[in-house]
Structures are given as structure tokens and as C-alpha cells.
Coordinates of C-alpha atoms in Angstrom, one line a residue:
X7 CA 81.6 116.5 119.1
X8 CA 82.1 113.4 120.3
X9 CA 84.9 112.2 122.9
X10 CA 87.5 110.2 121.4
X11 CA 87.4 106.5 121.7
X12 CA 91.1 105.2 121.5
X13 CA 93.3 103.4 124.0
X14 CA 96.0 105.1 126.0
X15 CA 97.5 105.5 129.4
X16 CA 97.6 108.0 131.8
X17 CA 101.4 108.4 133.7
X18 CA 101.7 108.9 137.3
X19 CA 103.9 110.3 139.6
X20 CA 104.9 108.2 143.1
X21 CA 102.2 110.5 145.1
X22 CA 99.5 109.8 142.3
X23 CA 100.2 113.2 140.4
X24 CA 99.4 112.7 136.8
X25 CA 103.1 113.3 134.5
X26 CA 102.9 115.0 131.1
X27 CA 104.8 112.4 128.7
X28 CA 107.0 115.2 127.1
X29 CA 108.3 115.7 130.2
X30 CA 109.4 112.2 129.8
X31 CA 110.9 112.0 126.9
X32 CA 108.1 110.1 125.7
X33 CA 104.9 110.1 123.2
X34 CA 102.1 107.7 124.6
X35 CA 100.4 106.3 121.6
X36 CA 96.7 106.2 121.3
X37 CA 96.0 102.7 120.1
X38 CA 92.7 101.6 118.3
X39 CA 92.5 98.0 121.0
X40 CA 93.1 97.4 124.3
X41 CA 95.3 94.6 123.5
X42 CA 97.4 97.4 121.5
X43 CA 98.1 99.7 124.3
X44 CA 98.5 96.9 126.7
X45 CA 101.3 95.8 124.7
X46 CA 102.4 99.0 124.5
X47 CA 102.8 99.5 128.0
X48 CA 104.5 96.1 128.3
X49 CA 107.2 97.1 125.7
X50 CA 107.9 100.3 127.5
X51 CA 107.4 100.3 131.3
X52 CA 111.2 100.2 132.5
X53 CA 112.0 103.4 130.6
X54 CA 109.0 104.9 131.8
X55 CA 109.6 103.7 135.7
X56 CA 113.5 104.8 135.2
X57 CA 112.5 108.4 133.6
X58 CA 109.7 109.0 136.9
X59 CA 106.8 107.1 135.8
X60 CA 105.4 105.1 139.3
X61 CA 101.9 104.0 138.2
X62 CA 99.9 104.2 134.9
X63 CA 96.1 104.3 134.3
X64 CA 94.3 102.4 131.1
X65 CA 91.8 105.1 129.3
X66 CA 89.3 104.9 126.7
X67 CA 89.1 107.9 125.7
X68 CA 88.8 110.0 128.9
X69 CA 87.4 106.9 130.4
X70 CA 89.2 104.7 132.9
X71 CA 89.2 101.5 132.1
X72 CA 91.6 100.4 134.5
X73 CA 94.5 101.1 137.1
X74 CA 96.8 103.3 138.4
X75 CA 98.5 100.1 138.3
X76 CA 102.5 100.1 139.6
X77 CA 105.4 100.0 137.0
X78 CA 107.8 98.7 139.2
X79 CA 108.5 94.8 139.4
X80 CA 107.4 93.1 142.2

């Protein structure tokens, strides 16, 4: 079987711990481009830093492609 190829992010917690969406009150898509969950992200970060979220991770599959990077605005 092979791994899964589409684009999603992984949520973090303020010490790095990784946050089930549910627990959010969110679904993270799994896009089929980077440019999709990119803009996904971009549409959704304030909920997702106001709900717990600190940092989020860009995966390809269970790849990282990049991050954690901080949701908060600087």
C-alpha cells in the first residue's frame, strides 16, 4: 500500500505538542496542491490560533514539507 500523497497540515500546541483537529472544532482538509492547503491555512488561521492552535506543519502525505510555522501575527 502506498502512503498517501495529498496536502495537509499538522496543528500544534504552544510547547510543540501536535492537536487533534476535532478537538478544535475543525476538519483539516487534505488538498490535492500545495497552493490548495496553503490557501487553506490562510483562510482559516485566526480561528485555529483563537481555538489553541500555536504553529502548524505543511505535509505531503506523512512527509514534512515545511514548518511548524507560527499562526499568530507578528
Amino acid at each position: 500500500m502506498t502512503s498517501p500523497t495529498g496536502w495537509t497540515w499538522r496543528l500544534l500546541d504552544p510547547a510543540g505538542a501536535v492537536l487533534d483537529p476535532g478537538d478544535l472544532g475543525v476538519e483539516v482538509p487534505v488538498e490535492d496542491a500545495q497552493s490548495e492547503a496553503e490557501s487553506w491555512l490562510g483562510e482559516h488561521w485566526r480561528t485555529l490560533l483563537e481555538r489553541g492552535a500555536a504553529s502548524a506543519t505543511l505535509l505531503r502525505g506523512d512527509a514534512v514539507v515545511y514548518g511548524p510555522m507560527g499562526l499568530s501575527a507578528s
